[in-house]
Amino acid sequence: MRTAIELVTLIRSAWENATPPEPGNISQPTYDDEGVAGYFTGKSWQGHNAAQLRRLTHALTFFTDEAFAYYLSSYMIADIEEPEVSDVNVEGMLYRLDRYQAQSIVTMLNAKQRNALRSYIVFVKARELGMLSRECSTILSFLDEADKHD
């Protein structure tokens, strides 16, 4: 298993050339996305701190698939670097990947991004001592399936 520093480096490298979603494609159509589109529009996946992303944990459910795939790296890095501050964001990421059209999100990721996500899931599974084992296993199987078609 990779160290936290190695994992953050892997994630940064995998997302370094990622294409951001269009400004009108940040959050799902709704009467109120609670500031998600306002905060993320025009922002890179880089430079977000764990406290801000924790305040925006609801973004994980409001994001379009494209925005989720793009900003996923931000949430993973925040969770690795400051797990106490990031708090429930790990559950939000895993819940979205486990239940909400994860296959379509996973197929948006390139091979490097899927590898980084896989390493993150293995890291979380070990860190959480099996508490999120079912979700992690499901996501790992989605990643394996996507790799077969690449």
Short mmCIF file of N, CA and C in Angstrom, two decimals:
data_model
loop_
_atom_site.label_atom_id
_atom_site.label_comp_id
_atom_site.label_asym_id
_atom_site.label_seq_id
_atom_site.Cartn_x
_atom_site.Cartn_y
_atom_site.Cartn_z
N MET A 1 0.85 -1.18 0.00
CA MET A 1 0.00 0.00 0.00
C MET A 1 0.89 1.24 0.00
N ARG A 2 0.43 2.26 -0.69
CA ARG A 2 1.19 3.51 -0.79
C ARG A 2 1.06 4.33 0.49
N THR A 3 2.09 5.15 0.74
CA THR A 3 2.01 6.10 1.85
C THR A 3 1.08 7.24 1.43
N ALA A 4 0.68 8.06 2.40
CA ALA A 4 -0.19 9.20 2.10
C ALA A 4 0.48 10.15 1.12
N ILE A 5 1.76 10.41 1.30
CA ILE A 5 2.48 11.33 0.40
C ILE A 5 2.54 10.76 -1.02
N GLU A 6 2.84 9.48 -1.14
CA GLU A 6 2.88 8.84 -2.46
C GLU A 6 1.51 8.87 -3.13
N LEU A 7 0.47 8.67 -2.34
CA LEU A 7 -0.88 8.65 -2.88
C LEU A 7 -1.30 10.04 -3.38
N VAL A 8 -1.01 11.06 -2.62
CA VAL A 8 -1.33 12.43 -3.05
C VAL A 8 -0.56 12.76 -4.33
N THR A 9 0.69 12.37 -4.41
CA THR A 9 1.49 12.60 -5.62
C THR A 9 0.87 11.87 -6.81
N LEU A 10 0.44 10.64 -6.60
CA LEU A 10 -0.19 9.85 -7.66
C LEU A 10 -1.48 10.52 -8.15
N ILE A 11 -2.29 11.00 -7.23
CA ILE A 11 -3.55 11.66 -7.59
C ILE A 11 -3.27 12.94 -8.37
N ARG A 12 -2.35 13.76 -7.86
CA ARG A 12 -2.01 15.01 -8.55
C ARG A 12 -1.53 14.74 -9.98
N SER A 13 -0.70 13.75 -10.14
CA SER A 13 -0.19 13.40 -11.46
C SER A 13 -1.31 12.91 -12.39
N ALA A 14 -2.22 12.12 -11.85
CA ALA A 14 -3.30 11.57 -12.66
C ALA A 14 -4.28 12.64 -13.14
N TRP A 15 -4.49 13.67 -12.36
CA TRP A 15 -5.45 14.72 -12.70
C TRP A 15 -4.79 15.98 -13.30
N GLU A 16 -3.47 15.98 -13.47
CA GLU A 16 -2.78 17.20 -13.89
C GLU A 16 -3.29 17.78 -15.20
N ASN A 17 -3.76 16.98 -16.12
CA ASN A 17 -4.26 17.48 -17.41
C ASN A 17 -5.76 17.30 -17.56
N ALA A 18 -6.46 17.13 -16.45
CA ALA A 18 -7.90 16.91 -16.51
C ALA A 18 -8.62 18.15 -17.04
N THR A 19 -9.65 17.91 -17.80
CA THR A 19 -10.44 18.99 -18.38
C THR A 19 -11.61 19.32 -17.45
N PRO A 20 -11.73 20.58 -17.05
CA PRO A 20 -12.82 20.95 -16.15
C PRO A 20 -14.17 20.91 -16.86
N PRO A 21 -15.23 20.72 -16.10
CA PRO A 21 -16.56 20.76 -16.71
C PRO A 21 -16.89 22.18 -17.15
N GLU A 22 -17.77 22.30 -18.10
CA GLU A 22 -18.24 23.62 -18.54
C GLU A 22 -18.91 24.33 -17.37
N PRO A 23 -18.84 25.64 -17.30
CA PRO A 23 -19.44 26.38 -16.18
C PRO A 23 -20.90 26.04 -15.91
N GLY A 24 -21.68 25.77 -16.93
CA GLY A 24 -23.08 25.42 -16.73
C GLY A 24 -23.30 23.95 -16.43
N ASN A 25 -22.22 23.20 -16.26
CA ASN A 25 -22.32 21.75 -16.05
C ASN A 25 -21.64 21.33 -14.75
N ILE A 26 -21.79 22.14 -13.72
CA ILE A 26 -21.19 21.84 -12.42
C ILE A 26 -22.15 21.06 -11.55
N SER A 27 -23.38 21.55 -11.44
CA SER A 27 -24.34 20.89 -10.56
C SER A 27 -25.58 20.47 -11.32
N GLN A 28 -26.26 19.48 -10.75
CA GLN A 28 -27.51 18.97 -11.32
C GLN A 28 -28.53 20.10 -11.37
N PRO A 29 -29.42 20.10 -12.35
CA PRO A 29 -30.46 21.13 -12.39
C PRO A 29 -31.35 21.03 -11.14
N THR A 30 -31.43 22.11 -10.42
CA THR A 30 -32.25 22.17 -9.21
C THR A 30 -32.54 23.63 -8.92
N TYR A 31 -33.51 23.87 -8.09
CA TYR A 31 -33.84 25.26 -7.77
C TYR A 31 -32.77 25.90 -6.89
N ASP A 32 -32.02 25.09 -6.14
CA ASP A 32 -30.98 25.63 -5.26
C ASP A 32 -29.92 24.57 -5.01
N ASP A 33 -28.73 24.80 -5.56
CA ASP A 33 -27.64 23.83 -5.35
C ASP A 33 -26.78 24.21 -4.15
N GLU A 34 -27.28 25.11 -3.33
CA GLU A 34 -26.62 25.53 -2.08
C GLU A 34 -25.20 26.06 -2.31
N GLY A 35 -25.02 26.77 -3.41
CA GLY A 35 -23.74 27.43 -3.67
C GLY A 35 -22.68 26.59 -4.37
N VAL A 36 -23.03 25.39 -4.78
CA VAL A 36 -22.04 24.50 -5.40
C VAL A 36 -21.52 25.10 -6.71
N ALA A 37 -22.42 25.44 -7.62
CA ALA A 37 -21.97 26.00 -8.90
C ALA A 37 -21.25 27.32 -8.68
N GLY A 38 -21.74 28.13 -7.76
CA GLY A 38 -21.10 29.41 -7.47
C GLY A 38 -19.67 29.26 -6.98
N TYR A 39 -19.43 28.28 -6.14
CA TYR A 39 -18.08 28.08 -5.61
C TYR A 39 -17.15 27.47 -6.66
N PHE A 40 -17.60 26.44 -7.35
CA PHE A 40 -16.70 25.67 -8.21
C PHE A 40 -16.54 26.24 -9.62
N THR A 41 -17.46 27.04 -10.10
CA THR A 41 -17.36 27.58 -11.46
C THR A 41 -16.06 28.36 -11.62
N GLY A 42 -15.31 27.97 -12.65
CA GLY A 42 -14.06 28.64 -12.96
C GLY A 42 -12.88 28.23 -12.09
N LYS A 43 -13.09 27.26 -11.20
CA LYS A 43 -12.01 26.82 -10.32
C LYS A 43 -11.46 25.46 -10.77
N SER A 44 -10.17 25.34 -10.66
CA SER A 44 -9.48 24.09 -10.92
C SER A 44 -9.77 23.10 -9.79
N TRP A 45 -9.41 21.86 -10.00
CA TRP A 45 -9.51 20.86 -8.93
C TRP A 45 -8.44 21.10 -7.87
N GLN A 46 -7.44 21.90 -8.20
CA GLN A 46 -6.34 22.16 -7.28
C GLN A 46 -6.63 23.35 -6.36
N GLY A 47 -6.00 23.35 -5.20
CA GLY A 47 -6.02 24.52 -4.33
C GLY A 47 -7.18 24.62 -3.36
N HIS A 48 -7.95 23.58 -3.19
CA HIS A 48 -9.05 23.60 -2.23
C HIS A 48 -8.56 23.05 -0.89
N ASN A 49 -9.03 23.63 0.19
CA ASN A 49 -8.61 23.09 1.49
C ASN A 49 -9.71 22.21 2.06
N ALA A 50 -9.32 21.37 2.98
CA ALA A 50 -10.23 20.38 3.56
C ALA A 50 -11.42 21.04 4.25
N ALA A 51 -11.20 22.15 4.93
CA ALA A 51 -12.30 22.82 5.64
C ALA A 51 -13.36 23.32 4.65
N GLN A 52 -12.91 23.92 3.55
CA GLN A 52 -13.87 24.42 2.55
C GLN A 52 -14.62 23.26 1.91
N LEU A 53 -13.92 22.19 1.58
CA LEU A 53 -14.58 21.05 0.96
C LEU A 53 -15.53 20.36 1.95
N ARG A 54 -15.20 20.39 3.22
CA ARG A 54 -16.11 19.84 4.22
C ARG A 54 -17.40 20.66 4.27
N ARG A 55 -17.26 21.99 4.18
CA ARG A 55 -18.46 22.85 4.15
C ARG A 55 -19.27 22.59 2.89
N LEU A 56 -18.61 22.10 1.85
CA LEU A 56 -19.28 21.80 0.59
C LEU A 56 -19.45 20.31 0.36
N THR A 57 -19.60 19.55 1.43
CA THR A 57 -19.77 18.10 1.28
C THR A 57 -21.01 17.78 0.46
N HIS A 58 -22.02 18.63 0.52
CA HIS A 58 -23.24 18.41 -0.26
C HIS A 58 -22.99 18.48 -1.76
N ALA A 59 -21.87 19.09 -2.18
CA ALA A 59 -21.53 19.15 -3.60
C ALA A 59 -21.40 17.75 -4.19
N LEU A 60 -20.99 16.80 -3.39
CA LEU A 60 -20.82 15.44 -3.87
C LEU A 60 -22.12 14.85 -4.39
N THR A 61 -23.26 15.32 -3.89
CA THR A 61 -24.55 14.85 -4.40
C THR A 61 -25.10 15.76 -5.49
N PHE A 62 -24.73 17.04 -5.48
CA PHE A 62 -25.22 17.98 -6.49
C PHE A 62 -24.42 17.96 -7.79
N PHE A 63 -23.15 17.55 -7.73
CA PHE A 63 -22.30 17.55 -8.92
C PHE A 63 -22.93 16.75 -10.06
N THR A 64 -22.72 17.22 -11.28
CA THR A 64 -22.97 16.38 -12.44
C THR A 64 -21.91 15.29 -12.43
N ASP A 65 -22.09 14.26 -13.23
CA ASP A 65 -21.07 13.21 -13.30
C ASP A 65 -19.71 13.78 -13.73
N GLU A 66 -19.74 14.70 -14.69
CA GLU A 66 -18.49 15.29 -15.18
C GLU A 66 -17.78 16.09 -14.09
N ALA A 67 -18.54 16.88 -13.35
CA ALA A 67 -17.96 17.67 -12.27
C ALA A 67 -17.46 16.77 -11.15
N PHE A 68 -18.21 15.74 -10.84
CA PHE A 68 -17.78 14.80 -9.79
C PHE A 68 -16.46 14.16 -10.19
N ALA A 69 -16.37 13.69 -11.43
CA ALA A 69 -15.13 13.04 -11.90
C ALA A 69 -13.96 14.02 -11.85
N TYR A 70 -14.20 15.28 -12.16
CA TYR A 70 -13.14 16.28 -12.17
C TYR A 70 -12.70 16.67 -10.76
N TYR A 71 -13.64 16.97 -9.88
CA TYR A 71 -13.31 17.45 -8.53
C TYR A 71 -13.08 16.33 -7.53
N LEU A 72 -13.28 15.09 -7.93
CA LEU A 72 -13.02 13.95 -7.05
C LEU A 72 -11.62 14.00 -6.47
N SER A 73 -10.65 14.38 -7.30
CA SER A 73 -9.27 14.46 -6.83
C SER A 73 -9.12 15.43 -5.66
N SER A 74 -9.84 16.54 -5.69
CA SER A 74 -9.78 17.53 -4.60
C SER A 74 -10.22 16.91 -3.29
N TYR A 75 -11.32 16.20 -3.35
CA TYR A 75 -11.87 15.59 -2.15
C TYR A 75 -10.98 14.45 -1.64
N MET A 76 -10.41 13.67 -2.56
CA MET A 76 -9.51 12.59 -2.13
C MET A 76 -8.28 13.17 -1.43
N ILE A 77 -7.67 14.17 -2.04
CA ILE A 77 -6.47 14.77 -1.45
C ILE A 77 -6.78 15.37 -0.09
N ALA A 78 -7.89 16.08 0.03
CA ALA A 78 -8.27 16.67 1.33
C ALA A 78 -8.46 15.58 2.38
N ASP A 79 -9.07 14.48 1.98
CA ASP A 79 -9.30 13.38 2.92
C ASP A 79 -7.99 12.73 3.36
N ILE A 80 -7.05 12.62 2.45
CA ILE A 80 -5.76 12.01 2.80
C ILE A 80 -4.95 12.95 3.70
N GLU A 81 -4.90 14.22 3.33
CA GLU A 81 -4.06 15.18 4.06
C GLU A 81 -4.65 15.59 5.40
N GLU A 82 -5.97 15.73 5.48
CA GLU A 82 -6.61 16.19 6.71
C GLU A 82 -7.90 15.40 6.97
N PRO A 83 -7.78 14.12 7.30
CA PRO A 83 -8.98 13.30 7.45
C PRO A 83 -9.94 13.77 8.54
N GLU A 84 -9.40 14.34 9.60
CA GLU A 84 -10.28 14.81 10.68
C GLU A 84 -11.10 16.02 10.23
N VAL A 85 -10.50 16.89 9.45
CA VAL A 85 -11.19 18.09 8.95
C VAL A 85 -12.14 17.70 7.83
N SER A 86 -11.68 16.86 6.93
CA SER A 86 -12.49 16.42 5.80
C SER A 86 -13.72 15.64 6.29
N ASP A 87 -13.54 14.89 7.36
CA ASP A 87 -14.62 14.22 8.08
C ASP A 87 -15.45 13.31 7.19
N VAL A 88 -16.70 13.64 6.95
CA VAL A 88 -17.64 12.75 6.26
C VAL A 88 -17.49 12.77 4.74
N ASN A 89 -16.56 13.53 4.21
CA ASN A 89 -16.42 13.57 2.75
C ASN A 89 -16.08 12.21 2.17
N VAL A 90 -15.32 11.40 2.90
CA VAL A 90 -15.00 10.07 2.38
C VAL A 90 -16.28 9.26 2.17
N GLU A 91 -17.19 9.33 3.13
CA GLU A 91 -18.45 8.59 2.98
C GLU A 91 -19.25 9.14 1.80
N GLY A 92 -19.24 10.46 1.62
CA GLY A 92 -19.95 11.06 0.49
C GLY A 92 -19.40 10.62 -0.85
N MET A 93 -18.08 10.57 -0.96
CA MET A 93 -17.46 10.11 -2.21
C MET A 93 -17.81 8.65 -2.48
N LEU A 94 -17.63 7.82 -1.46
CA LEU A 94 -17.88 6.40 -1.64
C LEU A 94 -19.35 6.13 -1.91
N TYR A 95 -20.24 6.85 -1.23
CA TYR A 95 -21.67 6.68 -1.44
C TYR A 95 -22.03 6.99 -2.89
N ARG A 96 -21.51 8.10 -3.40
CA ARG A 96 -21.80 8.47 -4.79
C ARG A 96 -21.24 7.44 -5.75
N LEU A 97 -20.03 7.00 -5.52
CA LEU A 97 -19.42 6.01 -6.41
C LEU A 97 -20.08 4.64 -6.29
N ASP A 98 -20.55 4.31 -5.12
CA ASP A 98 -21.16 3.01 -4.88
C ASP A 98 -22.58 2.94 -5.42
N ARG A 99 -23.31 4.03 -5.31
CA ARG A 99 -24.74 3.95 -5.60
C ARG A 99 -25.22 4.75 -6.80
N TYR A 100 -24.64 5.88 -7.06
CA TYR A 100 -25.17 6.76 -8.10
C TYR A 100 -24.38 6.67 -9.39
N GLN A 101 -24.77 5.78 -10.26
CA GLN A 101 -24.20 5.69 -11.60
C GLN A 101 -22.67 5.68 -11.58
N ALA A 102 -22.11 4.94 -10.65
CA ALA A 102 -20.65 4.90 -10.53
C ALA A 102 -20.00 4.41 -11.81
N GLN A 103 -20.63 3.49 -12.47
CA GLN A 103 -20.02 2.97 -13.69
C GLN A 103 -19.81 4.08 -14.71
N SER A 104 -20.77 4.99 -14.85
CA SER A 104 -20.59 6.07 -15.82
C SER A 104 -19.49 7.02 -15.37
N ILE A 105 -19.36 7.25 -14.09
CA ILE A 105 -18.29 8.13 -13.59
C ILE A 105 -16.94 7.46 -13.79
N VAL A 106 -16.84 6.21 -13.43
CA VAL A 106 -15.57 5.48 -13.55
C VAL A 106 -15.11 5.42 -15.00
N THR A 107 -16.05 5.27 -15.93
CA THR A 107 -15.65 5.19 -17.34
C THR A 107 -15.20 6.55 -17.88
N MET A 108 -15.52 7.65 -17.18
CA MET A 108 -15.03 8.98 -17.59
C MET A 108 -13.56 9.15 -17.23
N LEU A 109 -13.08 8.37 -16.29
CA LEU A 109 -11.70 8.48 -15.83
C LEU A 109 -10.76 7.75 -16.78
N ASN A 110 -9.59 8.33 -16.98
CA ASN A 110 -8.60 7.63 -17.80
C ASN A 110 -7.90 6.58 -16.93
N ALA A 111 -7.02 5.81 -17.53
CA ALA A 111 -6.36 4.71 -16.82
C ALA A 111 -5.56 5.20 -15.61
N LYS A 112 -4.85 6.34 -15.75
CA LYS A 112 -4.08 6.88 -14.62
C LYS A 112 -5.00 7.30 -13.48
N GLN A 113 -6.12 7.91 -13.82
CA GLN A 113 -7.07 8.35 -12.79
C GLN A 113 -7.71 7.15 -12.11
N ARG A 114 -8.07 6.13 -12.88
CA ARG A 114 -8.64 4.93 -12.27
C ARG A 114 -7.62 4.26 -11.34
N ASN A 115 -6.36 4.24 -11.75
CA ASN A 115 -5.32 3.66 -10.91
C ASN A 115 -5.18 4.46 -9.61
N ALA A 116 -5.23 5.78 -9.70
CA ALA A 116 -5.14 6.62 -8.50
C ALA A 116 -6.35 6.41 -7.61
N LEU A 117 -7.54 6.33 -8.21
CA LEU A 117 -8.75 6.08 -7.43
C LEU A 117 -8.68 4.71 -6.76
N ARG A 118 -8.21 3.71 -7.50
CA ARG A 118 -8.05 2.37 -6.92
C ARG A 118 -7.11 2.41 -5.71
N SER A 119 -6.00 3.09 -5.84
CA SER A 119 -5.05 3.20 -4.72
C SER A 119 -5.67 3.92 -3.54
N TYR A 120 -6.46 4.95 -3.81
CA TYR A 120 -7.16 5.67 -2.74
C TYR A 120 -8.16 4.75 -2.03
N ILE A 121 -8.91 3.98 -2.80
CA ILE A 121 -9.91 3.08 -2.21
C ILE A 121 -9.22 2.04 -1.33
N VAL A 122 -8.11 1.49 -1.77
CA VAL A 122 -7.34 0.53 -0.96
C VAL A 122 -6.85 1.21 0.31
N PHE A 123 -6.38 2.44 0.21
CA PHE A 123 -5.92 3.22 1.35
C PHE A 123 -7.06 3.42 2.36
N VAL A 124 -8.22 3.83 1.86
CA VAL A 124 -9.38 4.06 2.74
C VAL A 124 -9.83 2.77 3.40
N LYS A 125 -9.87 1.71 2.63
CA LYS A 125 -10.30 0.42 3.16
C LYS A 125 -9.42 -0.01 4.32
N ALA A 126 -8.12 0.17 4.19
CA ALA A 126 -7.19 -0.18 5.27
C ALA A 126 -7.32 0.79 6.45
N ARG A 127 -7.45 2.07 6.16
CA ARG A 127 -7.54 3.09 7.22
C ARG A 127 -8.81 2.94 8.04
N GLU A 128 -9.90 2.62 7.38
CA GLU A 128 -11.19 2.54 8.07
C GLU A 128 -11.44 1.17 8.70
N LEU A 129 -10.45 0.30 8.63
CA LEU A 129 -10.51 -1.01 9.28
C LEU A 129 -11.77 -1.79 8.93
N GLY A 130 -12.15 -1.75 7.66
CA GLY A 130 -13.26 -2.55 7.19
C GLY A 130 -14.63 -1.91 7.33
N MET A 131 -14.71 -0.74 7.94
CA MET A 131 -16.03 -0.12 8.14
C MET A 131 -16.70 0.23 6.82
N LEU A 132 -15.95 0.51 5.79
CA LEU A 132 -16.50 0.85 4.48
C LEU A 132 -16.16 -0.23 3.45
N SER A 133 -15.96 -1.43 3.94
CA SER A 133 -15.48 -2.52 3.10
C SER A 133 -16.41 -2.85 1.94
N ARG A 134 -17.71 -2.89 2.18
CA ARG A 134 -18.65 -3.23 1.12
C ARG A 134 -18.60 -2.19 0.01
N GLU A 135 -18.64 -0.91 0.38
CA GLU A 135 -18.59 0.16 -0.61
C GLU A 135 -17.28 0.11 -1.39
N CYS A 136 -16.18 -0.06 -0.68
CA CYS A 136 -14.87 -0.12 -1.33
C CYS A 136 -14.79 -1.28 -2.31
N SER A 137 -15.30 -2.44 -1.92
CA SER A 137 -15.27 -3.62 -2.80
C SER A 137 -16.09 -3.39 -4.05
N THR A 138 -17.25 -2.77 -3.91
CA THR A 138 -18.09 -2.48 -5.07
C THR A 138 -17.38 -1.54 -6.04
N ILE A 139 -16.78 -0.49 -5.52
CA ILE A 139 -16.08 0.48 -6.36
C ILE A 139 -14.88 -0.17 -7.04
N LEU A 140 -14.15 -0.99 -6.31
CA LEU A 140 -13.01 -1.69 -6.92
C LEU A 140 -13.46 -2.59 -8.07
N SER A 141 -14.63 -3.21 -7.95
CA SER A 141 -15.13 -4.05 -9.04
C SER A 141 -15.51 -3.19 -10.24
N PHE A 142 -16.08 -1.99 -10.02
CA PHE A 142 -16.37 -1.07 -11.13
C PHE A 142 -15.08 -0.68 -11.84
N LEU A 143 -14.04 -0.41 -11.06
CA LEU A 143 -12.75 -0.04 -11.64
C LEU A 143 -12.17 -1.19 -12.46
N ASP A 144 -12.25 -2.40 -11.93
CA ASP A 144 -11.74 -3.57 -12.66
C ASP A 144 -12.49 -3.75 -13.98
N GLU A 145 -13.80 -3.58 -13.94
CA GLU A 145 -14.62 -3.71 -15.15
C GLU A 145 -14.24 -2.66 -16.19
N ALA A 146 -14.06 -1.43 -15.75
CA ALA A 146 -13.67 -0.35 -16.68
C ALA A 146 -12.30 -0.62 -17.30
N ASP A 147 -11.39 -1.18 -16.52
CA ASP A 147 -10.05 -1.49 -17.04
C ASP A 147 -10.10 -2.56 -18.13
N LYS A 148 -11.05 -3.47 -18.04
CA LYS A 148 -11.18 -4.53 -19.06
C LYS A 148 -11.55 -3.96 -20.42
N HIS A 149 -12.24 -2.82 -20.41
CA HIS A 149 -12.73 -2.22 -21.66
C HIS A 149 -11.81 -1.13 -22.18
N ASP A 150 -10.71 -0.91 -21.50
CA ASP A 150 -9.80 0.16 -21.92
C ASP A 150 -8.74 -0.33 -22.88
#
